Amino acid sequence: MLCAVALTTCLGATPARAVVANVGGHAYGLTPMRGVNPAALPSVQRALSASRLSATEPLPYDKTGQLAYHLGPVMHSVTAHVIYWDPGGEFTATTKSIVKKFFTDIAHDTGLATNVMSIAGQYGDGTGHTLYSSAFESEGTDATAYPANGCTAPGGADTGPPYTHCLTDEQLQTELSAYVAGQSLPKGPTQQYFMLFPHKVVICFTGTSECSNNVFCAYHSSIAGGTANEIIYSDIPFSLLDSGFAKACQADGHAEKQHPNGDNTGSDETTKYADIALKYTSHEYTEAATDPLGNAWWETAHGQENGDKCNFTGSGFEPGEDPNAFLPTLGASTSPTLYNQLINEDHFYLQSEWDNAAKACTMKPVPITGAGFAPEPATGVVGASISFKGIATDVYSGLSYVWKWGDGTESFGANPSHTYGAAGSYEVTMTPKDEFTFATAAPVVHTIIVSNPPPPAPPPPPAPLPPPPPVPPAESTTTASTPTSTIAAVVTPNSSFTQGETVFNQRTGELTFTQAVGDPGTFSWLVTFQNGKFGVFAASSHKCKTGFVRLGGKCRPSKVVFAKGSQAVATPGTVTFKLKPSASGLKALKTALKQKKGLPVTATFTFQSARGGSPVTRTRTITVKLKGR
């Protein structure tokens, strides 16, 4: 819906602002077409009375306030379903292809910060955020005949082509529920349904004359909201999309209708102008995600959701006006084929969305600025750790860092350290990223020179033997022989080792480590990863103890074994180990691949010289990332 579905309202005496309407005790959010005075609507007056908010306090567009959180849930991901309720086959192949391209492209670019959909990631509900994690699962035509008219299409605005059917939202909900059940489609808080109606059909709120030809362009709501079987849906009518009234739903300050995808042929009885319908479809998409039940994110003073604040071009006192509602445009586009979104390389003309962090209507997230890092020390030595400190400014407060060390390994975190196993010149690349909106900045690259360690100092020369004692004068012819001493060489045990190259197989996840030792002995290793990040792996104990954490209400190990083992080394020199991932490790790698991420693992190696002495242990962090087939 184009405004908060709640018992509060976003009313005003000025035209074309977003409102909450109360019909039969059920709240609907809607955005009036431009030129409608919502304060005069009966359903709005009932909501106004219930909320006790004033309808006569207009504010300039930039003074209407930030979105506030009202404790309800958001959609952490969106799986979209498109349904054409069109028994007469009035939707053309052209219109359907443009709608399909839009939903396909939105799903294709999921996880990127390049379009308006990712702005919503900053809004969360305490258990997660409205991440740009989108899929397009189904598209279908509902050929069920329309029921008898449940309303009468009102005059006073668009009198239609003429209109042949008038359906109520109650009739819409009944048919949508039946279609979802009949097609065995999923329900719940990650599914979003878009029901499209041809130009000759009007949708009205039950028992009112507030309809899609004289009041609103579209709205979103829910069936059985807040339950496991909820159906989150948007009504997407084409009622106003004709030569006379289409601009009421694309109020961009231009007289021409913008149609970058060209769906503009046919008479006023034709269902067309898919580009204009996609403007309010994207509006509903993000508002249903950030406020699916009307109790999550909306602006308290007027009840506007994130799309409402950027609904049409203007800079006056009308809530919903913003000079950047359709700006900036992209490329060399000219009216009437302007476009302002490039999604999967396709052109669309959508509205902007309200960005709390930017305090403005924007077309994509604010980029991260001030990115940089410094190594300490500035140059490295083989086998010695180098510390790195990343810096950047992220207005969304979800800053993370990805580090590529130039040796085939990766790490995450603001202040990691890395140890190189061979001398050379390495390009270290740091990329900052916001975890909520996926905003990023250009990668920062520094070259690190790593040298071999200096040879050990030679041992000091042995101390000279003391001079022999003087020989006393002989007193007899019998002499006693002086015993001689033999000094045995002492060999000191050496459990030290040098960590060399680390390589991982991007197909199997197998790790290959190269180490160098000065003594024969035994290597042992333990490679682990953090539990819960890419799957939850159960513990055998029912009570948490040291080394265990509670995940999902159960006691589970805080670290999960990726690989473990040992190997004897018969002679000094270089030795290579191949470590295959455990079943849990392989499962975590595959989960990370689905999320387009790597799995950070911690490898601990211990060497014990066969000559005795204390063992030596070294630890390093590696990010293992499978490559998709």
PDB file of C-alpha atoms in Angstrom, residues 105-224:
ATOM      1  CA  ASP A 105      15.708  -8.078 -13.519  1.00  0.00           C
ATOM      2  CA  ILE A 106      14.972  -7.218  -9.873  1.00  0.00           C
ATOM      3  CA  ALA A 107      15.753 -10.834  -8.958  1.00  0.00           C
ATOM      4  CA  HIS A 108      18.867 -10.882 -11.177  1.00  0.00           C
ATOM      5  CA  ASP A 109      20.455  -7.868  -9.456  1.00  0.00           C
ATOM      6  CA  THR A 110      19.600  -9.004  -5.925  1.00  0.00           C
ATOM      7  CA  GLY A 111      22.350  -8.185  -3.456  1.00  0.00           C
ATOM      8  CA  LEU A 112      23.641  -5.193  -5.438  1.00  0.00           C
ATOM      9  CA  ALA A 113      23.525  -1.532  -4.431  1.00  0.00           C
ATOM     10  CA  THR A 114      22.860  -0.318  -7.967  1.00  0.00           C
ATOM     11  CA  ASN A 115      19.109   0.333  -7.898  1.00  0.00           C
ATOM     12  CA  VAL A 116      16.296   1.683  -5.744  1.00  0.00           C
ATOM     13  CA  MET A 117      15.393  -1.699  -4.206  1.00  0.00           C
ATOM     14  CA  SER A 118      18.503  -1.850  -2.007  1.00  0.00           C
ATOM     15  CA  ILE A 119      17.649   1.368  -0.086  1.00  0.00           C
ATOM     16  CA  ALA A 120      15.142  -0.573   2.040  1.00  0.00           C
ATOM     17  CA  GLY A 121      17.956  -2.652   3.593  1.00  0.00           C
ATOM     18  CA  GLN A 122      18.497  -0.016   6.297  1.00  0.00           C
ATOM     19  CA  TYR A 123      15.087  -0.763   7.841  1.00  0.00           C
ATOM     20  CA  GLY A 124      14.989  -3.728  10.250  1.00  0.00           C
ATOM     21  CA  ASP A 125      12.812  -5.328  12.923  1.00  0.00           C
ATOM     22  CA  GLY A 126      15.220  -6.568  15.611  1.00  0.00           C
ATOM     23  CA  THR A 127      15.715 -10.009  14.018  1.00  0.00           C
ATOM     24  CA  GLY A 128      16.910  -8.884  10.600  1.00  0.00           C
ATOM     25  CA  HIS A 129      16.711  -6.259   7.886  1.00  0.00           C
ATOM     26  CA  THR A 130      14.733  -5.712   4.682  1.00  0.00           C
ATOM     27  CA  LEU A 131      17.658  -6.938   2.622  1.00  0.00           C
ATOM     28  CA  TYR A 132      17.614  -6.740  -1.162  1.00  0.00           C
ATOM     29  CA  SER A 133      17.253 -10.511  -1.373  1.00  0.00           C
ATOM     30  CA  SER A 134      14.687 -11.026  -4.130  1.00  0.00           C
ATOM     31  CA  ALA A 135      13.417 -13.904  -6.214  1.00  0.00           C
ATOM     32  CA  PHE A 136      10.759 -14.152  -8.931  1.00  0.00           C
ATOM     33  CA  GLU A 137       9.036 -17.508  -8.503  1.00  0.00           C
ATOM     34  CA  SER A 138       5.774 -17.544 -10.434  1.00  0.00           C
ATOM     35  CA  GLU A 139       3.696 -15.767 -13.051  1.00  0.00           C
ATOM     36  CA  GLY A 140       0.217 -16.842 -14.064  1.00  0.00           C
ATOM     37  CA  THR A 141      -3.139 -15.819 -15.450  1.00  0.00           C
ATOM     38  CA  ASP A 142      -6.283 -16.346 -13.407  1.00  0.00           C
ATOM     39  CA  ALA A 143      -8.970 -17.055 -16.009  1.00  0.00           C
ATOM     40  CA  THR A 144     -11.767 -17.308 -13.450  1.00  0.00           C
ATOM     41  CA  ALA A 145     -14.723 -15.197 -14.546  1.00  0.00           C
ATOM     42  CA  TYR A 146     -15.253 -12.030 -12.570  1.00  0.00           C
ATOM     43  CA  PRO A 147     -18.104 -12.258 -10.047  1.00  0.00           C
ATOM     44  CA  ALA A 148     -21.099  -9.969 -10.239  1.00  0.00           C
ATOM     45  CA  ASN A 149     -20.162  -6.345  -9.681  1.00  0.00           C
ATOM     46  CA  GLY A 150     -19.681  -5.660  -5.998  1.00  0.00           C
ATOM     47  CA  CYS A 151     -19.598  -1.894  -6.549  1.00  0.00           C
ATOM     48  CA  THR A 152     -20.340   0.808  -9.099  1.00  0.00           C
ATOM     49  CA  ALA A 153     -17.488   2.627 -10.809  1.00  0.00           C
ATOM     50  CA  PRO A 154     -17.894   6.246  -9.679  1.00  0.00           C
ATOM     51  CA  GLY A 155     -17.732   9.304 -11.864  1.00  0.00           C
ATOM     52  CA  GLY A 156     -15.936  12.495 -11.009  1.00  0.00           C
ATOM     53  CA  ALA A 157     -12.566  11.434 -12.357  1.00  0.00           C
ATOM     54  CA  ASP A 158     -11.847   8.895 -15.093  1.00  0.00           C
ATOM     55  CA  THR A 159     -15.147   7.598 -16.492  1.00  0.00           C
ATOM     56  CA  GLY A 160     -13.269   4.802 -18.219  1.00  0.00           C
ATOM     57  CA  PRO A 161     -13.053   3.138 -21.592  1.00  0.00           C
ATOM     58  CA  PRO A 162     -15.943   2.488 -20.377  1.00  0.00           C
ATOM     59  CA  TYR A 163     -15.364   0.256 -17.340  1.00  0.00           C
ATOM     60  CA  THR A 164     -16.978  -3.182 -17.580  1.00  0.00           C
ATOM     61  CA  HIS A 165     -16.453  -4.513 -14.055  1.00  0.00           C
ATOM     62  CA  CYS A 166     -16.259  -3.050 -10.559  1.00  0.00           C
ATOM     63  CA  LEU A 167     -14.797  -5.359  -7.894  1.00  0.00           C
ATOM     64  CA  THR A 168     -14.297  -4.779  -4.195  1.00  0.00           C
ATOM     65  CA  ASP A 169     -11.155  -5.533  -2.235  1.00  0.00           C
ATOM     66  CA  GLU A 170     -13.164  -8.218  -0.435  1.00  0.00           C
ATOM     67  CA  GLN A 171     -13.771  -9.924  -3.796  1.00  0.00           C
ATOM     68  CA  LEU A 172     -10.076  -9.537  -4.637  1.00  0.00           C
ATOM     69  CA  GLN A 173      -9.057 -11.213  -1.377  1.00  0.00           C
ATOM     70  CA  THR A 174     -11.494 -14.092  -1.917  1.00  0.00           C
ATOM     71  CA  GLU A 175     -10.178 -14.830  -5.412  1.00  0.00           C
ATOM     72  CA  LEU A 176      -6.524 -14.388  -4.471  1.00  0.00           C
ATOM     73  CA  SER A 177      -6.907 -16.854  -1.573  1.00  0.00           C
ATOM     74  CA  ALA A 178      -8.611 -19.364  -3.877  1.00  0.00           C
ATOM     75  CA  TYR A 179      -5.942 -18.988  -6.583  1.00  0.00           C
ATOM     76  CA  VAL A 180      -3.053 -19.424  -4.137  1.00  0.00           C
ATOM     77  CA  ALA A 181      -4.691 -22.546  -2.693  1.00  0.00           C
ATOM     78  CA  GLY A 182      -5.595 -23.974  -6.112  1.00  0.00           C
ATOM     79  CA  GLN A 183      -2.056 -23.519  -7.460  1.00  0.00           C
ATOM     80  CA  SER A 184      -0.449 -24.776  -4.198  1.00  0.00           C
ATOM     81  CA  LEU A 185       1.527 -21.540  -3.948  1.00  0.00           C
ATOM     82  CA  PRO A 186       3.411 -20.677  -0.739  1.00  0.00           C
ATOM     83  CA  LYS A 187       2.219 -18.316   1.965  1.00  0.00           C
ATOM     84  CA  GLY A 188       4.025 -16.560   4.780  1.00  0.00           C
ATOM     85  CA  PRO A 189       6.236 -13.576   5.587  1.00  0.00           C
ATOM     86  CA  THR A 190       8.663 -14.003   2.651  1.00  0.00           C
ATOM     87  CA  GLN A 191       6.047 -14.250  -0.138  1.00  0.00           C
ATOM     88  CA  GLN A 192       4.622 -11.191  -1.910  1.00  0.00           C
ATOM     89  CA  TYR A 193       1.750 -11.361  -4.426  1.00  0.00           C
ATOM     90  CA  PHE A 194       0.976  -8.765  -7.098  1.00  0.00           C
ATOM     91  CA  MET A 195      -2.543  -8.985  -8.577  1.00  0.00           C
ATOM     92  CA  LEU A 196      -2.876  -7.073 -11.845  1.00  0.00           C
ATOM     93  CA  PHE A 197      -6.206  -5.952 -13.368  1.00  0.00           C
ATOM     94  CA  PRO A 198      -6.845  -4.762 -16.955  1.00  0.00           C
ATOM     95  CA  HIS A 199      -7.829  -1.200 -17.827  1.00  0.00           C
ATOM     96  CA  LYS A 200     -11.580  -1.869 -17.957  1.00  0.00           C
ATOM     97  CA  VAL A 201     -11.725  -3.083 -14.329  1.00  0.00           C
ATOM     98  CA  VAL A 202     -12.135  -0.808 -11.285  1.00  0.00           C
ATOM     99  CA  ILE A 203     -11.275  -1.880  -7.726  1.00  0.00           C
ATOM    100  CA  CYS A 204     -13.058  -0.188  -4.793  1.00  0.00           C
ATOM    101  CA  PHE A 205     -12.840  -0.470  -1.052  1.00  0.00           C
ATOM    102  CA  THR A 206     -15.861  -2.456   0.111  1.00  0.00           C
ATOM    103  CA  GLY A 207     -18.894  -0.289   0.822  1.00  0.00           C
ATOM    104  CA  THR A 208     -17.298   2.962  -0.392  1.00  0.00           C
ATOM    105  CA  SER A 209     -16.930   4.999  -3.570  1.00  0.00           C
ATOM    106  CA  GLU A 210     -13.147   5.208  -3.087  1.00  0.00           C
ATOM    107  CA  CYS A 211     -11.792   3.396  -6.115  1.00  0.00           C
ATOM    108  CA  SER A 212      -8.933   2.963  -8.557  1.00  0.00           C
ATOM    109  CA  ASN A 213     -10.456   5.392 -11.077  1.00  0.00           C
ATOM    110  CA  ASN A 214     -11.098   8.349  -8.783  1.00  0.00           C
ATOM    111  CA  VAL A 215      -8.898   8.070  -5.639  1.00  0.00           C
ATOM    112  CA  PHE A 216      -5.862   5.772  -5.733  1.00  0.00           C
ATOM    113  CA  CYS A 217      -3.337   4.231  -8.133  1.00  0.00           C
ATOM    114  CA  ALA A 218      -2.603   1.096  -6.063  1.00  0.00           C
ATOM    115  CA  TYR A 219      -2.324  -0.209  -2.500  1.00  0.00           C
ATOM    116  CA  HIS A 220      -0.869  -3.104  -0.508  1.00  0.00           C
ATOM    117  CA  SER A 221      -2.371  -5.070   2.368  1.00  0.00           C
ATOM    118  CA  SER A 222      -2.474  -8.593   3.779  1.00  0.00           C
ATOM    119  CA  ILE A 223      -4.820 -11.525   4.341  1.00  0.00           C
ATOM    120  CA  ALA A 224      -4.526 -13.221   7.760  1.00  0.00           C
TER     121      ALA A 224
END
